[in-house]
C-alpha positions as a Markdown table, in Angstrom:
| # | Residue | x | y | z |
|---|---|---|---|---|
| 1 | Met | -58.2 | 31.5 | -20.6 |
| 2 | Ala | -58.7 | 28.1 | -22.3 |
| 3 | Glu | -55.1 | 28.3 | -23.5 |
| 4 | Ile | -53.8 | 28.8 | -19.9 |
| 5 | Asn | -55.8 | 25.8 | -18.7 |
| 6 | Arg | -54.2 | 23.7 | -21.4 |
| 7 | Lys | -50.6 | 24.8 | -20.4 |
| 8 | Lys | -51.3 | 24.2 | -16.7 |
| 9 | Pro | -51.0 | 20.3 | -16.8 |
| 10 | Ala | -47.8 | 20.6 | -18.8 |
| 11 | Leu | -46.3 | 23.0 | -16.2 |
| 12 | Ile | -47.4 | 20.7 | -13.3 |
| 13 | Cys | -45.8 | 17.7 | -15.1 |
| 14 | Cys | -42.5 | 19.6 | -15.7 |
| 15 | Gly | -42.5 | 20.8 | -12.1 |
| 16 | Val | -43.1 | 17.3 | -10.7 |
| 17 | Leu | -40.4 | 15.9 | -13.1 |
| 18 | Leu | -37.9 | 18.6 | -12.0 |
| 19 | Ala | -38.7 | 17.8 | -8.3 |
| 20 | Val | -38.1 | 14.1 | -8.8 |
| 21 | Val | -34.8 | 14.8 | -10.6 |
| 22 | Val | -33.7 | 17.1 | -7.7 |
| 23 | Val | -34.7 | 14.5 | -5.1 |
| 24 | Leu | -32.9 | 11.7 | -6.9 |
| 25 | Ala | -29.7 | 13.9 | -7.3 |
| 26 | Val | -29.8 | 14.7 | -3.5 |
| 27 | Val | -30.2 | 11.0 | -2.6 |
| 28 | Phe | -27.5 | 10.0 | -5.0 |
| 29 | Val | -25.0 | 12.6 | -3.6 |
| 30 | Ala | -25.9 | 11.6 | 0.0 |
| 31 | Leu | -25.3 | 7.9 | -0.8 |
| 32 | Tyr | -22.0 | 8.7 | -2.5 |
| 33 | Phe | -20.7 | 10.6 | 0.5 |
| 34 | Thr | -21.9 | 8.1 | 3.1 |
| 35 | Val | -22.1 | 4.6 | 1.8 |
| 36 | Phe | -20.5 | 4.3 | -1.6 |
| 37 | Arg | -17.7 | 6.8 | -1.2 |
| 38 | Pro | -14.4 | 5.2 | -2.4 |
| 39 | Arg | -11.9 | 5.0 | 0.5 |
| 40 | Ser | -8.2 | 4.3 | 0.3 |
| 41 | Pro | -7.1 | 0.9 | 1.5 |
| 42 | Arg | -5.1 | 0.5 | 4.7 |
| 43 | Val | -1.8 | -1.2 | 4.1 |
| 44 | Val | 0.6 | -2.3 | 6.8 |
| 45 | Ala | 4.0 | -3.9 | 6.0 |
| 46 | Thr | 6.3 | -5.2 | 8.7 |
| 47 | Ile | 9.5 | -7.2 | 8.9 |
| 48 | Val | 8.4 | -10.4 | 10.5 |
| 49 | Asp | 11.8 | -12.1 | 10.7 |
| 50 | Thr | 15.4 | -11.4 | 9.9 |
| 51 | Arg | 17.6 | -14.5 | 9.3 |
| 52 | Val | 21.3 | -14.4 | 9.3 |
| 53 | Ser | 22.6 | -17.8 | 8.1 |
| 54 | Gly | 26.2 | -16.8 | 7.7 |
| 55 | Phe | 28.5 | -13.9 | 8.5 |
| 56 | Ala | 32.3 | -13.7 | 8.4 |
| 57 | Leu | 34.8 | -10.9 | 7.8 |
| 58 | Leu | 37.9 | -13.1 | 7.2 |
| 59 | Pro | 39.3 | -14.5 | 4.9 |
| 60 | Ala | 36.7 | -12.9 | 2.7 |
| 61 | Pro | 33.6 | -11.0 | 3.8 |
| 62 | Val | 30.5 | -13.2 | 3.8 |
| 63 | Leu | 26.9 | -12.2 | 4.6 |
| 64 | Asn | 23.8 | -14.4 | 4.1 |
| 65 | Leu | 20.8 | -12.4 | 5.2 |
| 66 | Thr | 17.1 | -12.7 | 4.5 |
| 67 | Phe | 14.2 | -10.4 | 5.5 |
| 68 | Asp | 10.7 | -11.9 | 5.8 |
| 69 | Val | 8.2 | -9.2 | 5.1 |
| 70 | Ala | 4.4 | -9.4 | 5.8 |
| 71 | Val | 2.0 | -7.1 | 4.0 |
| 72 | Thr | -1.5 | -6.9 | 5.2 |
| 73 | Ala | -4.1 | -4.8 | 3.4 |
| 74 | Tyr | -7.7 | -3.9 | 4.4 |
| 75 | Asn | -10.2 | -2.8 | 1.8 |
| 76 | Pro | -13.0 | -0.7 | 3.4 |
| 77 | Asn | -14.9 | -0.2 | 0.1 |
| 78 | Leu | -18.1 | -1.9 | -1.1 |
| 79 | Ala | -16.1 | -3.0 | -4.2 |
| 80 | Ala | -13.1 | -5.1 | -4.7 |
| 81 | Phe | -9.6 | -3.4 | -4.7 |
| 82 | Gln | -7.4 | -4.6 | -7.5 |
| 83 | Tyr | -3.7 | -4.2 | -6.9 |
| 84 | Gly | -0.7 | -4.6 | -9.1 |
| 85 | Glu | 2.6 | -6.3 | -8.2 |
| 86 | Val | 3.7 | -5.7 | -4.6 |
| 87 | Val | 7.3 | -4.7 | -4.7 |
| 88 | Thr | 9.6 | -4.9 | -1.6 |
| 89 | Val | 13.0 | -3.3 | -1.8 |
| 90 | Val | 15.8 | -3.6 | 0.7 |
| 91 | Arg | 18.4 | -0.8 | 0.9 |
| 92 | Tyr | 21.7 | -0.4 | 2.6 |
| 93 | His | 22.6 | 3.3 | 2.9 |
| 94 | Gly | 20.3 | 4.1 | 0.1 |
| 95 | Asp | 21.6 | 1.5 | -2.3 |
| 96 | Gly | 19.3 | -1.3 | -3.4 |
| 97 | Val | 20.6 | -4.7 | -2.1 |
| 98 | Gly | 17.6 | -6.9 | -2.5 |
| 99 | Gln | 14.1 | -7.0 | -4.1 |
| 100 | Ala | 11.1 | -9.3 | -4.1 |
| 101 | Val | 7.9 | -9.1 | -6.1 |
| 102 | Val | 4.5 | -10.6 | -5.3 |
| 103 | Pro | 2.1 | -11.1 | -8.2 |
| 104 | Ala | -0.9 | -8.8 | -8.6 |
| 105 | Gly | -4.2 | -9.7 | -7.0 |
| 106 | Glu | -7.5 | -8.6 | -5.6 |
| 107 | Ile | -9.0 | -7.9 | -2.2 |
| 108 | Gly | -12.7 | -8.4 | -1.8 |
| 109 | Ala | -15.1 | -5.8 | -0.6 |
| 110 | Arg | -14.6 | -5.0 | 3.1 |
| 111 | Ala | -12.0 | -7.7 | 3.3 |
| 112 | Ser | -8.4 | -8.2 | 4.3 |
| 113 | Ala | -5.6 | -9.9 | 2.6 |
| 114 | Ala | -2.1 | -10.9 | 3.8 |
| 115 | Val | 0.9 | -11.5 | 1.6 |
| 116 | Arg | 4.3 | -12.7 | 2.8 |
| 117 | Thr | 7.6 | -12.6 | 1.0 |
| 118 | Ala | 11.2 | -13.3 | 1.6 |
| 119 | Val | 13.8 | -10.8 | 0.4 |
| 120 | Glu | 17.4 | -12.1 | 0.0 |
| 121 | Val | 20.0 | -9.5 | 0.5 |
| 122 | Asp | 22.7 | -9.3 | -2.2 |
| 123 | Ala | 25.8 | -9.8 | 0.0 |
| 124 | Val | 28.2 | -8.7 | -2.7 |
| 125 | Arg | 26.5 | -5.2 | -2.9 |
| 126 | Val | 26.6 | -4.9 | 0.9 |
| 127 | Val | 30.2 | -5.9 | 1.3 |
| 128 | Ser | 31.3 | -3.7 | -1.6 |
| 129 | Ser | 29.7 | -0.6 | 0.1 |
| 130 | Pro | 32.2 | 1.9 | 1.6 |
| 131 | Tyr | 30.2 | 1.8 | 4.8 |
| 132 | Phe | 30.6 | -2.0 | 5.4 |
| 133 | Pro | 34.1 | -2.2 | 6.7 |
| 134 | Met | 33.4 | 0.0 | 9.8 |
| 135 | Glu | 29.9 | -1.3 | 10.4 |
| 136 | Gly | 30.9 | -4.9 | 9.8 |
| 137 | Ile | 33.6 | -4.6 | 12.4 |
| 138 | Ala | 31.2 | -2.9 | 14.8 |
| 139 | Gly | 28.6 | -5.6 | 14.1 |
| 140 | Ala | 25.6 | -3.3 | 13.3 |
| 141 | Leu | 24.3 | -3.0 | 9.8 |
| 142 | Pro | 21.4 | -0.5 | 9.2 |
| 143 | Phe | 18.9 | -1.6 | 6.5 |
| 144 | Glu | 15.7 | 0.0 | 5.2 |
| 145 | Thr | 12.8 | -1.9 | 3.5 |
| 146 | Ala | 10.3 | -0.2 | 1.3 |
| 147 | Thr | 7.1 | -2.0 | 0.2 |
| 148 | Thr | 4.8 | -0.4 | -2.4 |
| 149 | Val | 1.2 | -1.5 | -3.1 |
| 150 | Ala | -0.7 | 0.3 | -5.9 |
| 151 | Gly | -4.2 | -0.3 | -7.3 |
| 152 | Lys | -7.7 | 0.9 | -7.7 |
| 153 | Ala | -11.2 | 0.3 | -6.4 |
| 154 | Val | -14.3 | 0.8 | -8.6 |
| 155 | Val | -17.6 | 1.5 | -6.9 |
| 156 | Leu | -20.8 | 1.0 | -8.8 |
| 157 | Arg | -18.7 | 0.9 | -12.0 |
| 158 | Val | -18.6 | 4.7 | -12.0 |
| 159 | Phe | -16.5 | 5.9 | -9.1 |
| 160 | Lys | -12.8 | 5.0 | -9.2 |
| 161 | Ile | -10.2 | 5.6 | -6.6 |
| 162 | Arg | -6.6 | 5.0 | -7.3 |
| 163 | Ala | -4.4 | 4.5 | -4.2 |
| 164 | Arg | -0.7 | 3.9 | -3.7 |
| 165 | Ser | 0.7 | 3.0 | -0.3 |
| 166 | Val | 4.4 | 2.9 | 0.6 |
| 167 | Val | 5.5 | 1.4 | 3.9 |
| 168 | Thr | 9.2 | 2.1 | 4.8 |
| 169 | Cys | 10.8 | 0.2 | 7.7 |
| 170 | Ser | 14.2 | 0.7 | 9.3 |
| 171 | Val | 16.0 | -2.1 | 11.0 |
| 172 | Thr | 19.5 | -2.7 | 12.3 |
| 173 | Val | 20.9 | -6.2 | 12.0 |
| 174 | Tyr | 23.6 | -7.6 | 14.3 |
| 175 | Pro | 25.0 | -10.4 | 12.2 |
| 176 | Leu | 27.5 | -11.7 | 14.8 |
| 177 | Arg | 24.6 | -12.2 | 17.3 |
| 178 | Lys | 22.2 | -13.2 | 14.5 |
| 179 | Glu | 19.7 | -10.6 | 15.9 |
| 180 | Ser | 18.0 | -7.5 | 14.8 |
| 181 | Thr | 16.2 | -4.5 | 16.3 |
| 182 | Pro | 12.4 | -4.3 | 16.1 |
| 183 | Pro | 11.5 | -2.5 | 12.8 |
| 184 | Gln | 10.4 | 1.1 | 12.9 |
| 185 | Cys | 7.9 | 1.6 | 10.1 |
| 186 | Ile | 6.2 | 4.7 | 8.5 |
| 187 | Ser | 3.3 | 4.4 | 6.1 |
| 188 | Thr | 2.2 | 6.9 | 3.5 |
| 189 | Val | -0.9 | 6.7 | 1.3 |
| 190 | His | -1.3 | 8.6 | -2.0 |
| 191 | Val | -4.9 | 8.8 | -3.2 |
| 192 | Gly | -5.9 | 9.9 | -6.6 |
C-alpha cells in the first residue's frame, strides 16, 4: 500500500503534464487554422495603357508599340511575402514579342504593393509573323500579356507557403487609330 501511495503523485504529475501538452497542441492547431494560417497572395495585373507611336505598312512595315502593365499584389499573411523577379511577356499569336522584368522585392504583412512596367514590343518579330499581313491591313492586332509573380511567405519561421500567380490578359490593338480594346484578364494562383 505504501508503494502505491508513492506512485500516485508521479501518476498525477504525468497526467497533468499530458493534459497541458494536449491543451497546448489544441491551442496551437486552432491558432494555425485561424490566425497564422499561410494564405496565398492576391495578384492583379492589368494593361494600363497601350501606346502606338508609329505604324506604317509601306514602304516597309513599321510598328512602335508599348504596353504599360500594372501589377498589384496584396499579402493577407501575418508575415512578409518575398517575391522573385516579376516577369511580363507579350505574345503575338503565341510567339514572344516583348518582355520586361521587375526586380525581386517584399510585401509587408497585410500590405499591398504596386509595380508598373513598360513592355516594348519587338516590331521585327510582329512584322515577320505570317499573321501580320492580313491583320495589319485589317488594322487589328491581337496580343496577349502574361505576368508571373512567384514567392513565399514564412509565418512564425515555421510555416512556409509558396505561391505562384500568373495573370494573362488579351487585348486587341488598332494601330491606325492608335487605340486598343479594354484588356480581358484571367488570373490563376498555384499554391504549394
